[in-house]
Coordinates of C-alpha atoms in Angstrom, one line a residue:
M1 CA 36.4 147.9 -72.8
L2 CA 37.2 151.7 -73.6
S3 CA 37.9 151.7 -70.3
T4 CA 40.3 149.4 -70.6
C5 CA 42.3 150.9 -74.7
L6 CA 42.3 154.1 -72.5
G7 CA 44.4 152.9 -69.5
L8 CA 47.2 150.6 -72.2
A9 CA 47.5 153.6 -73.4
V10 CA 48.2 155.3 -70.3
L11 CA 50.5 152.6 -69.1
L12 CA 52.6 153.0 -72.7
S13 CA 52.5 156.3 -72.7
T14 CA 54.3 156.2 -68.5
S15 CA 56.9 152.9 -69.7
I16 CA 57.9 155.1 -73.1
V17 CA 58.7 158.1 -70.1
T18 CA 60.4 155.9 -68.0
A19 CA 62.7 154.2 -70.3
H20 CA 63.2 157.9 -72.2
H21 CA 64.2 159.3 -68.2
H22 CA 66.5 155.9 -67.8
E23 CA 68.6 156.7 -70.9
Q24 CA 69.6 160.7 -70.0
V25 CA 70.1 159.5 -66.8
L26 CA 72.9 157.3 -68.2
L27 CA 74.3 159.4 -70.6
S28 CA 74.2 161.8 -68.0
G29 CA 76.1 160.1 -65.3
D30 CA 73.4 161.1 -62.5
D31 CA 71.6 157.9 -61.9
S32 CA 71.5 159.6 -58.1
H33 CA 67.4 159.3 -58.3
S34 CA 66.9 155.9 -59.2
H35 CA 69.9 154.7 -56.6
P36 CA 68.9 156.2 -53.7
N37 CA 72.3 154.5 -52.0
F38 CA 74.0 155.3 -54.9
D39 CA 78.2 156.1 -53.8
D40 CA 79.6 158.5 -55.9
S41 CA 83.2 157.7 -54.5
K42 CA 83.2 153.9 -56.2
S43 CA 82.1 155.7 -59.7
H44 CA 85.5 156.7 -59.4
P45 CA 88.1 154.2 -58.6
E46 CA 91.2 155.1 -57.4
T47 CA 94.1 155.4 -60.2
W48 CA 97.3 153.3 -60.6
L49 CA 99.5 156.5 -60.5
S50 CA 97.9 157.8 -57.9
K51 CA 97.7 154.3 -56.0
Y52 CA 101.2 152.4 -56.1
G53 CA 103.2 155.3 -58.9
P54 CA 104.4 155.8 -61.4
Q55 CA 104.9 152.1 -63.5
I56 CA 108.6 150.5 -62.7
D57 CA 109.8 147.0 -63.7
Q58 CA 110.8 144.7 -62.4
P59 CA 113.3 142.5 -63.3
F60 CA 111.4 139.7 -65.5
S61 CA 108.9 142.4 -66.6
G62 CA 109.1 145.7 -69.0
P63 CA 110.3 145.9 -73.0
L64 CA 114.5 144.9 -73.2
S65 CA 116.4 147.2 -73.8
F66 CA 120.3 146.4 -71.4
S67 CA 119.7 147.3 -67.6
H68 CA 116.4 149.3 -68.3
L69 CA 117.6 152.0 -70.5
P70 CA 115.8 154.7 -72.2
Y71 CA 115.7 152.8 -75.3
T72 CA 116.2 154.6 -79.3
R73 CA 116.5 153.6 -82.5
C74 CA 118.5 156.0 -83.1
L75 CA 119.5 155.1 -86.4
E76 CA 116.3 155.9 -87.0
D77 CA 116.3 159.1 -84.6
E78 CA 118.9 161.3 -85.8
S79 CA 118.6 163.9 -83.5
A80 CA 119.5 161.1 -80.5
Q81 CA 122.2 162.5 -78.2
F82 CA 124.0 160.3 -75.6
D83 CA 127.3 160.1 -74.6
I84 CA 127.9 156.4 -74.1
A85 CA 125.0 154.2 -76.3
L86 CA 125.1 151.2 -76.8
L87 CA 124.7 149.4 -80.5
G88 CA 123.9 145.5 -81.3
M89 CA 125.0 144.1 -84.2
P90 CA 123.1 140.6 -84.7
F91 CA 125.9 139.3 -87.8
D92 CA 127.0 136.2 -87.7
T93 CA 127.9 134.6 -90.9
G94 CA 131.5 135.3 -90.7
V95 CA 131.5 132.2 -88.1
T96 CA 134.8 129.0 -89.2
Y97 CA 132.7 126.7 -86.5
R98 CA 129.2 126.9 -84.6
P99 CA 126.8 129.9 -85.5
G100 CA 124.2 131.7 -83.8
A101 CA 125.9 135.0 -81.9
R102 CA 123.2 136.6 -84.3
F103 CA 121.1 136.5 -80.6
G104 CA 123.8 137.6 -79.1
P105 CA 122.5 141.3 -78.5
Y106 CA 119.8 139.6 -77.5
A107 CA 120.9 137.5 -75.1
I108 CA 123.1 139.9 -73.5
R109 CA 119.7 142.3 -72.6
S110 CA 118.2 139.2 -71.1
G111 CA 121.0 138.8 -68.9
S112 CA 121.3 142.5 -67.4
R113 CA 117.9 142.3 -66.5
R114 CA 118.4 142.2 -63.4
Q115 CA 120.4 145.4 -63.4
K116 CA 119.5 148.9 -63.2
E117 CA 120.3 152.7 -63.0
S118 CA 119.2 152.8 -59.5
R119 CA 121.3 149.6 -58.2
G120 CA 125.0 149.6 -60.6
Y121 CA 127.2 150.5 -57.7
T122 CA 129.7 148.4 -57.0
M123 CA 131.9 147.7 -54.2
S124 CA 134.6 146.4 -56.6
W125 CA 134.4 149.8 -58.9
G126 CA 133.1 152.2 -56.4
T127 CA 131.2 154.4 -58.3
N128 CA 127.5 153.6 -59.9
P129 CA 128.6 154.7 -63.8
Y130 CA 124.9 156.0 -64.0
T131 CA 125.1 158.4 -62.0
L132 CA 128.9 159.7 -63.6
G133 CA 127.2 162.9 -65.5
A134 CA 127.2 160.9 -69.5
K135 CA 124.0 159.7 -70.9
I136 CA 123.8 155.9 -71.7
L137 CA 121.1 155.3 -74.6
D138 CA 120.6 151.8 -75.2
C139 CA 120.6 152.2 -79.7
G140 CA 118.8 149.2 -80.9
D141 CA 120.2 146.9 -83.3
V142 CA 121.8 147.4 -86.7
P143 CA 119.4 145.2 -88.9
V144 CA 122.1 143.7 -90.9
S145 CA 121.2 141.4 -94.2
P146 CA 121.8 137.6 -93.1
F147 CA 121.8 137.0 -96.7
D148 CA 124.9 139.3 -98.1
N149 CA 127.6 140.1 -95.7
A150 CA 129.5 142.0 -97.9
L151 CA 126.3 144.2 -97.3
A152 CA 126.1 143.5 -93.4
V153 CA 129.4 145.2 -93.1
D154 CA 128.9 148.0 -94.8
Q155 CA 125.4 148.2 -92.6
M156 CA 127.6 147.6 -90.2
E157 CA 129.9 150.7 -91.3
V158 CA 127.9 153.0 -91.5
A159 CA 126.2 152.7 -88.6
Y160 CA 128.5 153.0 -86.3
S161 CA 129.9 155.5 -88.2
S162 CA 127.2 157.2 -88.1
L163 CA 126.3 157.6 -84.1
L164 CA 130.3 158.2 -83.7
A165 CA 129.4 161.4 -85.5
R166 CA 126.6 162.8 -83.2
P167 CA 127.4 165.4 -80.5
V168 CA 128.1 164.5 -77.0
T169 CA 125.7 165.7 -74.5
E170 CA 125.9 169.1 -72.3
K171 CA 124.8 166.3 -69.2
G172 CA 126.8 166.8 -66.1
L173 CA 129.6 168.4 -68.3
A174 CA 132.4 170.5 -66.0
I175 CA 133.3 172.9 -69.1
P176 CA 130.6 173.8 -72.1
L177 CA 130.0 172.7 -74.8
S178 CA 131.7 175.3 -77.5
N179 CA 135.3 175.3 -75.7
R180 CA 135.7 171.7 -75.3
V181 CA 138.0 169.7 -78.4
S182 CA 139.4 165.6 -78.5
H183 CA 143.2 165.9 -78.1
L184 CA 142.5 162.4 -80.2
A185 CA 140.0 162.9 -82.3
L186 CA 141.8 163.8 -85.7
D187 CA 138.6 166.7 -85.9
G188 CA 139.7 168.0 -82.9
K189 CA 136.0 167.1 -81.6
E190 CA 134.4 164.9 -78.7
H191 CA 133.1 162.3 -79.8
P192 CA 130.7 160.1 -78.4
R193 CA 132.5 156.2 -77.2
I194 CA 129.8 152.9 -78.3
V195 CA 129.8 149.9 -76.7
S196 CA 129.0 146.7 -79.1
L197 CA 126.9 143.9 -78.5
G198 CA 128.3 141.0 -81.2
G199 CA 127.1 139.0 -83.0
D200 CA 130.9 137.4 -85.0
H201 CA 134.0 139.0 -84.2
T202 CA 133.7 140.0 -88.0
I203 CA 132.4 143.1 -86.5
V204 CA 135.0 144.1 -85.8
L205 CA 135.9 145.3 -89.2
P206 CA 134.0 148.0 -89.8
I207 CA 134.5 148.9 -86.1
L208 CA 138.0 149.7 -86.8
R209 CA 137.5 151.4 -90.7
S210 CA 135.0 153.0 -89.0
L211 CA 137.5 155.1 -85.6
H212 CA 140.5 155.3 -88.5
K213 CA 138.3 158.4 -90.4
V214 CA 138.2 159.5 -86.5
Y215 CA 141.2 158.7 -84.4
G216 CA 143.7 157.6 -87.3
P217 CA 145.4 154.0 -86.5
I218 CA 144.1 152.6 -83.0
S219 CA 145.5 150.0 -80.4
V220 CA 143.4 147.3 -80.0
I221 CA 143.8 145.4 -76.5
H222 CA 142.3 142.1 -77.4
F223 CA 140.9 139.9 -75.1
D224 CA 140.2 136.3 -77.2
A225 CA 141.3 132.3 -76.7
H226 CA 142.0 132.9 -80.4
L227 CA 144.1 135.1 -82.6
D228 CA 142.2 136.1 -85.6
T229 CA 145.3 137.4 -87.4
W230 CA 144.9 135.1 -89.6
A231 CA 145.5 136.1 -93.8
A232 CA 142.8 133.4 -94.9
Y233 CA 141.1 130.1 -94.5
P234 CA 141.5 127.0 -96.6
G235 CA 138.8 127.2 -99.6
T236 CA 139.1 131.2 -100.0
S237 CA 139.0 132.2 -103.8
T238 CA 136.8 135.7 -103.4
E239 CA 138.2 138.2 -101.7
Q240 CA 134.7 138.9 -99.8
S241 CA 135.9 134.9 -98.2
R242 CA 138.4 136.4 -96.6
V243 CA 136.6 138.3 -94.4
T244 CA 135.9 136.4 -91.2
H245 CA 135.9 135.8 -87.3
G246 CA 139.0 134.9 -87.5
T247 CA 140.5 137.0 -90.3
F248 CA 139.8 140.4 -89.9
F249 CA 142.7 141.2 -88.0
Y250 CA 145.0 140.8 -90.4
L251 CA 142.2 142.2 -93.1
A252 CA 142.4 145.6 -90.8
K253 CA 146.4 145.6 -90.3
E254 CA 146.7 145.4 -94.9
E255 CA 144.1 148.5 -94.3
G256 CA 146.3 150.6 -92.3
L257 CA 143.7 150.6 -89.8
M258 CA 145.4 149.7 -87.1
S259 CA 149.5 150.6 -84.7
N260 CA 151.5 147.9 -83.7
H261 CA 150.7 148.6 -80.2
S262 CA 148.1 146.3 -79.9
I263 CA 147.5 143.4 -77.7
H264 CA 146.1 140.0 -77.1
A265 CA 145.0 138.3 -73.5
G266 CA 144.2 135.3 -73.0
I267 CA 145.2 133.1 -75.9
R268 CA 144.9 129.3 -75.7
C269 CA 144.4 128.0 -79.3
K270 CA 145.9 125.6 -81.2
L271 CA 148.3 126.7 -83.7
A272 CA 149.3 125.1 -87.9
G273 CA 152.8 126.2 -85.8
I274 CA 155.6 128.9 -84.7
E275 CA 154.5 130.5 -88.5
D276 CA 151.2 131.7 -87.3
L277 CA 152.6 133.3 -84.1
K278 CA 155.5 135.0 -86.5
N279 CA 152.2 136.2 -88.4
D280 CA 150.9 137.5 -85.6
D281 CA 153.6 140.0 -84.5
E282 CA 154.1 141.5 -88.1
V283 CA 150.0 142.3 -87.8
G284 CA 151.1 144.0 -84.6
F285 CA 150.7 142.2 -81.4
Q286 CA 152.0 141.2 -78.7
L287 CA 150.3 138.0 -76.7
I288 CA 149.6 137.1 -72.8
S289 CA 148.5 134.2 -72.7
A290 CA 145.8 131.9 -70.8
D291 CA 149.0 130.2 -69.2
D292 CA 151.2 133.4 -67.8
I293 CA 148.1 134.5 -65.7
D294 CA 149.4 131.2 -63.8
D295 CA 153.0 132.3 -63.8
L296 CA 152.6 136.6 -63.9
G297 CA 149.1 137.1 -62.0
V298 CA 146.7 139.4 -62.4
N299 CA 148.8 143.0 -62.2
E300 CA 151.7 141.7 -64.1
I301 CA 148.9 140.9 -67.0
I302 CA 147.1 144.2 -66.8
R303 CA 151.2 145.9 -66.1
R304 CA 151.9 144.7 -69.5
I305 CA 148.5 145.9 -71.2
R306 CA 149.1 149.2 -70.3
E307 CA 152.6 149.6 -70.9
R308 CA 152.1 147.8 -74.3
I309 CA 149.2 150.5 -75.1
G310 CA 150.7 153.6 -73.5
N311 CA 149.1 156.4 -75.1
T312 CA 148.0 155.4 -77.7
P313 CA 143.9 155.8 -78.7
V314 CA 143.0 152.5 -78.8
Y315 CA 140.1 150.0 -78.3
L316 CA 138.7 147.2 -76.2
S317 CA 137.3 143.4 -78.6
L318 CA 136.1 140.8 -75.8
D319 CA 135.6 137.8 -77.0
I320 CA 133.6 135.8 -74.4
D321 CA 135.5 132.7 -75.1
V322 CA 138.6 134.1 -73.5
I323 CA 136.8 133.3 -70.5
D324 CA 136.2 128.8 -70.0
P325 CA 134.0 127.3 -71.7
G326 CA 133.2 125.9 -68.3
L327 CA 131.8 129.7 -66.8
A328 CA 130.6 130.7 -70.7
P329 CA 129.5 128.2 -72.6
A330 CA 127.3 130.0 -74.8
T331 CA 130.2 130.5 -77.9
G332 CA 130.3 129.4 -81.3
T333 CA 134.2 128.1 -80.7
P334 CA 135.2 127.2 -77.3
E335 CA 138.6 126.0 -76.1
A336 CA 139.0 124.7 -72.7
G337 CA 141.9 126.4 -70.3
G338 CA 140.0 129.7 -69.9
W339 CA 140.0 132.9 -67.8
T340 CA 137.0 132.8 -65.1
T341 CA 135.1 135.3 -64.9
R342 CA 136.5 137.5 -62.2
E343 CA 140.1 137.1 -63.8
V344 CA 138.6 138.9 -66.6
K345 CA 136.3 141.1 -64.5
R346 CA 140.0 141.9 -62.4
I347 CA 142.3 142.7 -65.1
I348 CA 139.1 145.4 -67.2
R349 CA 139.1 147.3 -63.8
G350 CA 143.2 147.6 -64.6
L351 CA 143.2 148.9 -67.7
A352 CA 140.7 151.8 -65.9
G353 CA 142.0 155.7 -67.6
L354 CA 144.4 154.8 -70.7
N355 CA 144.9 157.0 -72.8
F356 CA 142.2 159.5 -71.6
M357 CA 140.2 160.9 -74.6
Y358 CA 140.2 163.3 -72.5
V359 CA 138.9 167.1 -73.6
M360 CA 140.1 171.0 -72.3
S361 CA 138.4 174.2 -72.1
T362 CA 140.0 175.9 -74.3
P363 CA 140.4 179.7 -73.2
L364 CA 141.6 178.3 -69.5
A365 CA 143.9 175.9 -69.8
S366 CA 143.8 174.5 -66.5
L367 CA 140.5 172.6 -66.3
T368 CA 140.1 170.1 -68.1
Y369 CA 137.7 166.9 -67.3
H370 CA 138.6 164.0 -68.3
F371 CA 135.5 162.0 -69.7
T372 CA 136.1 158.7 -70.9
P373 CA 139.1 156.6 -72.1
D374 CA 138.6 154.7 -74.9
S375 CA 137.5 154.8 -78.3
G376 CA 135.0 152.6 -77.3
A377 CA 134.5 148.8 -76.5
D378 CA 132.5 144.9 -77.4
I379 CA 131.9 141.9 -76.0
V380 CA 131.2 139.3 -79.0
E381 CA 131.1 135.6 -79.7
V382 CA 128.0 135.2 -77.3
A383 CA 125.6 132.4 -79.3
P384 CA 123.2 132.0 -76.5
A385 CA 122.1 128.2 -78.1
Y386 CA 124.7 126.6 -76.4
D387 CA 124.0 128.0 -72.8
N388 CA 122.7 127.0 -69.9
A389 CA 120.4 128.7 -67.5
E390 CA 121.7 132.3 -69.0
I391 CA 125.4 131.6 -67.8
T392 CA 126.8 133.3 -70.4
G393 CA 124.1 135.9 -70.9
I394 CA 124.6 137.0 -67.3
A395 CA 128.2 137.0 -67.4
A396 CA 128.2 139.3 -70.6
A397 CA 125.8 141.6 -68.9
D398 CA 128.0 142.4 -65.8
I399 CA 131.5 142.9 -68.0
V400 CA 129.1 145.1 -69.9
H401 CA 128.6 147.0 -67.1
D402 CA 132.1 146.9 -66.4
F403 CA 133.1 148.6 -69.3
L404 CA 130.5 151.7 -68.5
S405 CA 132.5 152.0 -65.5
M406 CA 135.9 151.9 -67.3
L407 CA 134.9 154.6 -69.8
M408 CA 134.6 156.8 -67.4
A409 CA 137.0 156.6 -65.0
K410 CA 140.3 158.7 -65.1
E411 CA 142.2 155.2 -63.5
P412 CA 141.3 151.9 -61.5
P413 CA 139.7 151.9 -58.6
K414 CA 141.8 151.8 -55.3
R415 CA 141.4 148.4 -52.8
S416 CA 141.9 148.9 -49.4
A417 CA 142.0 146.2 -47.7
G418 CA 145.4 144.7 -49.4
A419 CA 144.2 144.4 -52.3
W420 CA 146.2 145.3 -55.8
V421 CA 146.8 148.7 -56.5
P422 CA 146.1 150.9 -59.7
A423 CA 148.0 149.7 -62.6
R424 CA 150.1 152.4 -63.6
D425 CA 151.1 153.2 -59.5
E426 CA 153.2 149.3 -60.8
L427 CA 154.9 150.8 -63.7

C-alpha cells in the first residue's frame, strides 16, 4: 500500500514538471523539442505587404472620396494645404420642387469610383489633371444645418471663406511661393480653387459672398435650364424666405457680388412672360438657350461665352438639369429638351484658359506661371433618389473631372482631326 502511494506521488510530480515545461515552451514560442517535425517558417507566414504590396482600393472598395483622392476634414484640420479642394455642400432646403440634393455630394463621389489619379488621362483633354503639379484634396462636406436655412447659409459662407484663405502649396510650381502674386485677387495673393459639390443651387449665394471678399464683383458662367434670377416666389413674407435656389442671383446682384458680364447657357424653362427676360438682363446676364446649340453649334456657343466674360474674374456654376433628364434624371426640377452630356463636356473644354488667374515672379516679370483659370466651379442639384443605375452621379463625376482639367489648362485642348479649334482663335 505504501509503495503504491509513493508511486502515485512520483507520477503526479512528473506530470506537474512536464506541464510546467510545456507552459514555458508556449510562452517562449519554442516548442521544437516537443515537435520534432516543427517547421519554424510556417509560424511566420508571408504578410500581405510582402506578398501583394500596398493595399490598393478597387473601384468598388475603400473609403468614399472623390476619385479615391486623399480625404481630409479641412475645416477641422487647419494645417491642411491644397491648390484645389473638393468641398461638399449637402444643402437642399432652398428647393421649390423635389428635395434630395443633400445627398448630391455622396452621389457624385460614388459616381467617381471608377476614376483615380493613376488613370486620369483623357484623350479629349490630352492630359491628366492629377499630374500637372497641383495638390488636389477632397475636403469632405460642410456640416450644414438641415433645420435653419439662415444658419446653413452662414455655415457655407464661413466654410468656403476658410478654405479660400488657405495658402497654396509649393508643389510643382515653377516660381517660389514668396515671389508669386495674383493680378486678380484684391490682396495680390494667390488663393486656392474650390470645386463645390451641391446641394441645391442656393449654395452659390454664400459662395459668391466669399469670392467677393477676395476678387470683388465676379462674372458667372451659368449652365442651367432655369434663369435663377427671380426676385422672389409667391408667399415670400420674410427676408430669409427670399433665399432660394431660384432667387440667389437676384440677391447676389442686390449685394453687388456680380459684374455685368455674366451669361446663362442651356436655358429652356417656362417663364411668367417677357418680363422675366427683362429682369434677367437687368441682373446682368446674357442668355444662350438650349435650342441655340442646334442653330449656332458648339463653337459659336463657346465663342459667345468667352466674348461675354472677357478678362473678368469668372466663376462657373453648373446645374445638372442643363443636361436632358433622359440622360441625367436625378434632379429636383427636370426640364425636357436639354443638352447632351457630350455637348456640355465639349463646351466646358472650350472655356479652358478663360481669365488666367496667373501669378508672376515679381523680380523676373518674364517668368510667368499660369496656374488656374476661373475662381472656382460647382455642380449642383444632383438628387440621387431620382436616379437609375447612377446615371446622373456618373455624369456629374465626369464633369467634375473636366472641371479639374479646366482649372489648370492654359487654353482649350487642340484637336488634330478636323474637330473644333481653341475658341480663342475664333474670336
